[in-house]
Tab-separated table of C-alpha atoms and ligand atoms in Angstrom:
chain	number	residue	atom	x	y	z
A	1180	MET	CA	-43.027	-206.331	-15.292
A	1181	ALA	CA	-41.551	-206.350	-18.805
A	1182	ILE	CA	-37.778	-206.600	-19.199
A	1183	ALA	CA	-35.176	-206.129	-22.002
A	1184	TYR	CA	-31.637	-207.525	-22.428
A	1185	LEU	CA	-29.563	-205.588	-24.889
A	1186	ASN	CA	-25.901	-206.670	-25.253
A	1187	GLY	CA	-25.345	-207.824	-21.878
A	1188	GLU	CA	-27.343	-205.094	-20.070
A	1189	TRP	CA	-30.711	-205.422	-18.393
A	1190	MET	CA	-33.255	-202.541	-18.566
A	1191	ALA	CA	-36.928	-201.594	-19.075
A	1192	PRO	CA	-37.830	-202.251	-22.870
A	1193	GLU	CA	-38.665	-198.529	-23.368
A	1194	ASP	CA	-34.965	-197.746	-22.366
A	1195	ALA	CA	-33.239	-200.160	-24.805
A	1196	LYS	CA	-31.672	-198.101	-27.678
A	1197	VAL	CA	-29.614	-199.142	-30.676
A	1198	SER	CA	-27.395	-197.167	-33.107
A	1199	VAL	CA	-29.047	-195.725	-36.312
A	1200	PHE	CA	-26.005	-197.472	-38.079
A	1201	ASP	CA	-27.129	-200.850	-36.829
A	1202	ARG	CA	-27.417	-203.093	-39.895
A	1203	GLY	CA	-30.797	-204.366	-38.527
A	1204	PHE	CA	-32.083	-200.795	-38.792
A	1205	MET	CA	-30.188	-200.014	-42.059
A	1206	TYR	CA	-30.761	-203.228	-44.039
A	1207	GLY	CA	-33.020	-205.461	-42.014
A	1208	ASP	CA	-29.961	-207.603	-41.679
A	1209	GLY	CA	-30.861	-209.784	-38.798
A	1210	ILE	CA	-32.933	-212.773	-37.578
A	1211	TYR	CA	-35.345	-213.384	-34.676
A	1212	GLU	CA	-37.238	-215.899	-32.699
A	1213	VAL	CA	-40.530	-215.649	-30.723
A	1214	MET	CA	-41.087	-218.055	-27.892
A	1215	ALA	CA	-43.975	-218.555	-25.452
A	1216	VAL	CA	-43.397	-218.670	-21.691
A	1217	TYR	CA	-45.970	-220.838	-19.932
A	1218	ASP	CA	-45.879	-221.326	-16.071
A	1219	GLY	CA	-42.556	-219.508	-15.980
A	1220	LYS	CA	-40.854	-221.947	-18.473
A	1221	VAL	CA	-39.999	-221.393	-22.171
A	1222	PHE	CA	-42.149	-223.734	-24.275
A	1223	THR	CA	-40.028	-225.778	-26.798
A	1224	LEU	CA	-36.860	-223.846	-26.035
A	1225	GLU	CA	-34.479	-226.438	-27.486
A	1226	ASP	CA	-36.341	-226.366	-30.863
A	1227	HIS	CA	-36.163	-222.518	-30.993
A	1228	LEU	CA	-32.435	-222.749	-30.192
A	1229	VAL	CA	-31.914	-225.118	-33.199
A	1230	ARG	CA	-33.824	-222.779	-35.496
A	1231	LEU	CA	-32.003	-219.740	-34.171
A	1232	LYS	CA	-28.604	-221.255	-35.040
A	1233	ARG	CA	-30.025	-222.447	-38.472
A	1234	SER	CA	-31.143	-218.799	-39.281
A	1235	LEU	CA	-27.812	-217.282	-38.020
A	1236	SER	CA	-25.855	-219.774	-40.233
A	1237	ALA	CA	-28.168	-219.137	-43.204
A	1238	ILE	CA	-27.265	-215.329	-43.018
A	1239	ARG	CA	-23.621	-216.154	-42.442
A	1240	LEU	CA	-23.665	-214.536	-38.898
A	1241	PRO	CA	-21.552	-216.438	-36.324
A	1242	SER	CA	-23.592	-217.081	-33.231
A	1243	PRO	CA	-22.495	-214.670	-30.516
A	1244	HIS	CA	-23.283	-217.173	-27.763
A	1245	THR	CA	-22.976	-220.942	-27.163
A	1246	ASP	CA	-26.169	-222.947	-26.531
A	1247	GLY	CA	-25.393	-222.872	-22.786
A	1248	GLN	CA	-24.995	-219.083	-22.853
A	1249	TRP	CA	-28.313	-218.619	-24.827
A	1250	ARG	CA	-30.137	-220.877	-22.353
A	1251	SER	CA	-28.802	-219.007	-19.342
A	1252	ILE	CA	-29.644	-215.507	-20.700
A	1253	ILE	CA	-33.118	-216.573	-21.863
A	1254	ASN	CA	-33.813	-218.309	-18.456
A	1255	GLU	CA	-32.607	-215.137	-16.693
A	1256	ALA	CA	-34.733	-212.956	-18.819
A	1257	VAL	CA	-37.825	-215.082	-18.010
A	1258	LEU	CA	-36.968	-214.847	-14.207
A	1259	ARG	CA	-36.431	-211.164	-14.451
A	1260	GLY	CA	-39.493	-210.466	-16.625
A	1261	ASN	CA	-41.574	-212.269	-14.128
A	1262	GLU	CA	-44.498	-212.551	-16.438
A	1263	THR	CA	-46.429	-215.733	-17.195
A	1264	PRO	CA	-47.807	-216.374	-19.832
A	1265	ALA	CA	-45.420	-214.150	-21.610
A	1266	TYR	CA	-43.715	-213.883	-25.102
A	1267	LEU	CA	-39.960	-213.898	-25.289
A	1268	TYR	CA	-38.636	-212.084	-28.363
A	1269	LEU	CA	-35.040	-212.559	-29.341
A	1270	GLN	CA	-33.450	-210.625	-32.127
A	1271	VAL	CA	-29.888	-210.659	-33.432
A	1272	THR	CA	-28.619	-208.253	-36.006
A	1273	ARG	CA	-25.216	-208.006	-37.672
A	1274	GLY	CA	-24.593	-204.981	-35.453
A	1275	VAL	CA	-23.108	-201.552	-36.366
A	1276	GLY	CA	-21.356	-201.480	-39.742
A	1277	SER	CA	-19.987	-198.705	-41.834
A	1278	PRO	CA	-22.815	-196.371	-42.848
A	1279	ARG	CA	-24.625	-197.603	-45.978
A	1280	SER	CA	-22.437	-200.384	-47.144
A	1281	PRO	CA	-23.839	-203.794	-48.103
A	1282	VAL	CA	-20.548	-205.391	-47.421
A	1283	TYR	CA	-20.372	-207.242	-44.205
A	1284	PRO	CA	-18.001	-205.829	-41.694
A	1285	VAL	CA	-14.815	-207.828	-41.335
A	1286	VAL	CA	-15.340	-208.184	-37.557
A	1287	SER	CA	-19.029	-207.858	-36.544
A	1288	LYS	CA	-20.332	-207.442	-33.081
A	1289	PRO	CA	-23.930	-208.633	-33.383
A	1290	THR	CA	-26.609	-206.690	-31.511
A	1291	VAL	CA	-28.594	-208.994	-29.244
A	1292	LEU	CA	-31.970	-207.912	-27.964
A	1293	ILE	CA	-34.294	-210.014	-25.894
A	1294	THR	CA	-37.541	-208.837	-24.386
A	1295	VAL	CA	-40.079	-210.612	-22.157
A	1296	MET	CA	-43.589	-209.123	-22.302
A	1297	HIS	CA	-46.899	-210.161	-20.862
A	1298	ALA	CA	-49.138	-212.346	-23.215
A	1299	PRO	CA	-52.979	-212.447	-23.017
A	1300	VAL	CA	-54.662	-215.635	-21.808
A	1301	LEU	CA	-57.508	-216.662	-24.182
A	1302	GLU	CA	-60.470	-218.524	-22.792
A	1303	ARG	CA	-61.421	-221.202	-25.328
A	1304	ILE	CA	-64.863	-219.633	-25.620
A	1305	GLU	CA	-63.305	-216.533	-27.062
A	1306	ILE	CA	-61.722	-218.427	-30.025
A	1307	ARG	CA	-63.536	-217.100	-33.078
A	1308	PRO	CA	-62.583	-218.823	-36.353
A	1309	TYR	CA	-60.757	-216.649	-38.769
A	1310	LYS	CA	-61.731	-215.365	-42.086
A	1311	MET	CA	-58.943	-215.683	-44.457
A	1312	VAL	CA	-58.410	-214.464	-48.103
A	1313	THR	CA	-56.055	-216.272	-50.595
A	1314	LYS	CA	-53.146	-214.334	-52.020
A	1315	GLN	CA	-50.152	-214.613	-54.265
A	1316	ASP	CA	-46.980	-215.231	-52.239
A	1317	PHE	CA	-44.697	-212.641	-53.649
A	1318	ARG	CA	-42.092	-212.840	-50.844
A	1319	TRP	CA	-38.433	-213.653	-51.397
A	1320	GLY	CA	-37.405	-217.285	-51.825
A	1321	ARG	CA	-36.006	-217.929	-48.357
A	1322	GLY	CA	-39.041	-217.953	-46.155
A	1323	ASP	CA	-37.311	-220.634	-44.269
A	1324	ILE	CA	-35.020	-218.108	-42.562
A	1325	LYS	CA	-36.750	-216.182	-39.709
A	1326	VAL	CA	-35.526	-212.827	-40.911
A	1327	ILE	CA	-36.356	-209.537	-39.226
A	1328	SER	CA	-37.414	-208.061	-42.709
A	1329	LEU	CA	-41.134	-208.643	-42.710
A	1330	ILE	CA	-42.140	-205.971	-45.208
A	1331	ALA	CA	-43.783	-208.405	-47.540
A	1332	ASN	CA	-45.636	-210.240	-44.541
A	1333	GLY	CA	-46.891	-206.930	-43.310
A	1334	LEU	CA	-48.192	-205.782	-46.763
A	1335	LEU	CA	-50.021	-209.007	-47.250
A	1336	LYS	CA	-51.565	-208.987	-43.733
A	1337	ASN	CA	-52.639	-205.338	-43.998
A	1338	GLU	CA	-54.122	-205.937	-47.514
A	1339	ALA	CA	-56.144	-208.822	-45.968
A	1340	LEU	CA	-57.211	-206.668	-43.100
A	1341	ASP	CA	-58.346	-203.830	-45.378
A	1342	GLU	CA	-60.336	-206.281	-47.426
A	1343	GLY	CA	-62.274	-207.335	-44.292
A	1344	PHE	CA	-60.471	-210.585	-43.593
A	1345	ASP	CA	-58.320	-211.566	-40.564
A	1346	ASP	CA	-55.286	-212.767	-42.545
A	1347	ALA	CA	-54.111	-214.119	-45.861
A	1348	LEU	CA	-53.356	-217.670	-47.020
A	1349	LEU	CA	-50.334	-217.475	-49.450
A	1350	PHE	CA	-49.940	-219.454	-52.674
A	1351	ARG	CA	-46.798	-219.815	-54.730
A	1352	ASP	CA	-47.072	-221.512	-58.250
A	1353	GLY	CA	-50.434	-222.708	-57.298
A	1354	GLU	CA	-49.395	-224.385	-54.106
A	1355	LEU	CA	-50.134	-223.238	-50.459
A	1356	THR	CA	-47.080	-222.081	-48.562
A	1357	GLU	CA	-48.325	-220.649	-45.246
A	1358	ALA	CA	-50.115	-217.659	-43.866
A	1359	THR	CA	-48.408	-214.257	-43.076
A	1360	ALA	CA	-47.318	-215.332	-39.657
A	1361	SER	CA	-48.279	-218.867	-39.269
A	1362	ASN	CA	-48.287	-222.368	-40.831
A	1363	VAL	CA	-51.472	-223.824	-42.267
A	1364	PHE	CA	-53.110	-227.352	-41.873
A	1365	MET	CA	-56.230	-228.617	-43.548
A	1366	VAL	CA	-58.269	-231.791	-42.828
A	1367	LYS	CA	-59.957	-233.811	-45.584
A	1368	ASP	CA	-61.819	-237.079	-44.848
A	1369	GLY	CA	-60.085	-237.586	-41.550
A	1370	THR	CA	-56.436	-236.917	-42.878
A	1371	VAL	CA	-54.486	-234.019	-41.805
A	1372	LEU	CA	-52.601	-232.218	-44.494
A	1373	THR	CA	-49.883	-229.617	-44.327
A	1374	PRO	CA	-47.392	-228.270	-46.911
A	1375	PRO	CA	-43.804	-229.976	-46.798
A	1376	LYS	CA	-40.936	-227.890	-45.532
A	1377	SER	CA	-39.163	-226.030	-48.276
A	1378	ASN	CA	-37.281	-222.868	-48.572
A	1379	PHE	CA	-40.583	-220.977	-49.298
A	1380	LEU	CA	-42.034	-221.277	-45.753
A	1381	LEU	CA	-40.929	-221.024	-42.134
A	1382	HIS	CA	-40.349	-224.397	-40.457
A	1383	GLY	CA	-42.749	-223.612	-37.650
A	1384	ILE	CA	-41.915	-224.993	-34.221
A	1385	THR	CA	-45.704	-225.116	-33.447
A	1386	ARG	CA	-46.226	-226.952	-36.785
A	1387	ASP	CA	-43.708	-229.679	-35.836
A	1388	HIS	CA	-45.040	-229.810	-32.266
A	1389	VAL	CA	-48.658	-230.343	-33.641
A	1390	LEU	CA	-47.427	-233.098	-36.072
A	1391	GLY	CA	-45.828	-234.900	-33.213
A	1392	LEU	CA	-49.011	-234.642	-31.073
A	1393	LEU	CA	-51.150	-236.010	-33.952
A	1394	ALA	CA	-48.695	-238.882	-34.582
A	1395	VAL	CA	-48.885	-239.946	-30.966
A	1396	ALA	CA	-52.656	-239.646	-31.103
A	1397	GLY	CA	-52.704	-241.968	-34.198
A	1398	VAL	CA	-54.229	-239.330	-36.505
A	1399	ARG	CA	-53.138	-239.813	-40.216
A	1400	CYS	CA	-51.043	-236.794	-41.479
A	1401	GLU	CA	-49.489	-236.220	-44.738
A	1402	GLU	CA	-46.854	-233.456	-45.571
A	1403	ARG	CA	-47.577	-232.724	-49.239
A	1404	ALA	CA	-48.373	-229.934	-51.747
A	1405	ILE	CA	-51.949	-228.457	-51.401
A	1406	SER	CA	-53.701	-226.746	-54.257
A	1407	HIS	CA	-56.027	-223.694	-54.136
A	1408	ALA	CA	-58.982	-225.925	-55.278
A	1409	GLU	CA	-58.251	-228.502	-52.528
A	1410	LEU	CA	-58.032	-225.915	-49.764
A	1411	LEU	CA	-61.403	-224.448	-50.571
A	1412	VAL	CA	-63.160	-227.818	-50.012
A	1413	ALA	CA	-61.386	-228.723	-46.872
A	1414	ASP	CA	-63.418	-230.050	-43.942
A	1415	GLU	CA	-61.267	-228.016	-41.535
A	1416	ILE	CA	-58.418	-225.563	-41.738
A	1417	TRP	CA	-56.292	-224.223	-38.795
A	1418	ILE	CA	-53.203	-222.084	-38.617
A	1419	THR	CA	-50.301	-222.663	-36.109
A	1420	SER	CA	-47.887	-220.292	-34.474
A	1421	THR	CA	-46.293	-219.491	-31.194
A	1422	GLY	CA	-48.752	-216.660	-30.696
A	1423	SER	CA	-51.958	-218.203	-32.108
A	1424	GLU	CA	-51.140	-221.781	-31.074
A	1425	VAL	CA	-53.615	-223.682	-33.094
A	1426	TRP	CA	-56.283	-221.394	-34.440
A	1427	PRO	CA	-59.346	-222.430	-36.535
A	1428	VAL	CA	-60.333	-221.007	-39.914
A	1429	GLY	CA	-63.964	-220.762	-40.617
A	1430	GLN	CA	-64.007	-219.111	-44.133
A	1431	VAL	CA	-61.640	-218.827	-47.084
A	1432	ASN	CA	-62.539	-215.966	-49.601
A	1433	ASP	CA	-66.270	-216.529	-49.914
A	1434	CYS	CA	-66.351	-220.230	-49.101
A	1435	VAL	CA	-67.318	-221.436	-45.640
A	1436	ILE	CA	-65.073	-224.167	-44.309
A	1437	GLY	CA	-67.064	-227.042	-42.808
A	1438	ASP	CA	-69.943	-225.427	-41.084
A	1439	GLY	CA	-67.848	-222.297	-40.269
A	1440	ALA	CA	-67.054	-223.325	-36.679
A	1441	ALA	CA	-63.979	-224.862	-35.211
A	1442	GLY	CA	-63.987	-228.618	-36.173
A	1443	VAL	CA	-63.740	-231.851	-34.245
A	1444	VAL	CA	-60.179	-232.494	-35.296
A	1445	TRP	CA	-59.247	-228.926	-34.198
A	1446	GLN	CA	-60.965	-229.616	-30.799
A	1447	LEU	CA	-58.754	-232.725	-30.444
A	1448	VAL	CA	-55.428	-230.856	-31.382
A	1449	ASP	CA	-56.295	-227.869	-29.156
A	1450	ARG	CA	-56.958	-230.242	-26.301
A	1451	LEU	CA	-53.663	-232.104	-26.930
A	1452	PHE	CA	-51.758	-228.842	-27.457
A	1453	GLN	CA	-53.075	-227.270	-24.146
A	1454	ALA	CA	-52.218	-230.464	-22.238
A	1455	SER	CA	-48.708	-230.401	-23.730
A	1456	LYS	CA	-47.930	-227.071	-22.055
A	1457	GLU	CA	-48.021	-228.654	-18.661
B	1417	PDD	N1	-44.568	-215.953	-36.307
B	1417	PDD	N2	-44.651	-218.651	-40.680
B	1417	PDD	C1	-44.364	-217.385	-40.434
B	1417	PDD	C2	-44.207	-216.450	-41.579
B	1417	PDD	C3	-44.193	-216.860	-39.076
B	1417	PDD	O1	-43.937	-215.570	-38.923
B	1417	PDD	C4	-44.419	-217.763	-38.062
B	1417	PDD	C5	-44.231	-217.281	-36.634
B	1417	PDD	C6	-44.761	-219.095	-38.315
B	1417	PDD	C7	-44.938	-220.124	-37.246
B	1417	PDD	O2	-43.860	-220.352	-36.437
B	1417	PDD	P1	-43.761	-220.826	-35.056
B	1417	PDD	O3	-44.752	-221.915	-34.865
B	1417	PDD	O4	-42.361	-221.314	-34.908
B	1417	PDD	O5	-44.038	-219.625	-34.119
B	1417	PDD	C8	-44.852	-219.508	-39.681
B	1417	PDD	C9	-44.186	-215.468	-35.096
B	1417	PDD	C10	-44.952	-216.003	-33.840
B	1417	PDD	C11	-44.111	-214.038	-35.097
B	1417	PDD	O6	-43.532	-213.542	-36.100
B	1417	PDD	O7	-44.557	-213.349	-34.173
């Protein structure tokens, strides 16, 4: 059973309605988080709460709840949703403002929406490495804020799909940033590389979790700039996100990565990641 929480009320997701004057609808003026629920528990909840507060503060929207209140609403949503595995989606907008004014309302009552929906379980055998295409990252300069305005990400993803690929790998000034809804890792000669955190990419919770697992396992990792040429000769590439966890990439443009199948370091990371859910 899926559930929605909207501004203090519980309901079926299809019954949740917001005003046409909501600034989320009018201006895309809001932020969000996506969390995974495994075995009835929100995975890496505390990290998501930290990023939620960071995003709110970056868009100058005071948090409508304390950490304790967020935890208790989120945990109640998981209980009421009674789905596992599931995705918990949390969105906060600046609420209803005067129609068509970019000026922030003096007193804003943020709109808070949380939904919990069933997530598919993937057998490892079903994991098929992605075919990715490289594209210019033309998004705005604050990819580190998890904003609800995903127009550019959607355009890039759909261009990639129309060209016969699964997704796009994005480059800004010749350096890899991320994919349209995930962070990117590559492996070269046994070292794992991923772009450093900056204002041009989302500071993925899964990215940090994977770096932590690799550090414990003693695998050498470097957070540094990755060029287009370097990426194309990677031994392995994977993307990471809450939804895709750690997903292998077998092809970039017309270059096969490794032998096109999920690599040995991916196998290790996937094993560590699956174990870390327990
Ligand atoms: N996507 N980069 C972008 C642009 C993203 O949208 C996401 C997440 C990530 C990975 O972040 P995390 O590991 O914290 O999920 C990186 C989510 C899942 C989404 O929009 O559905």
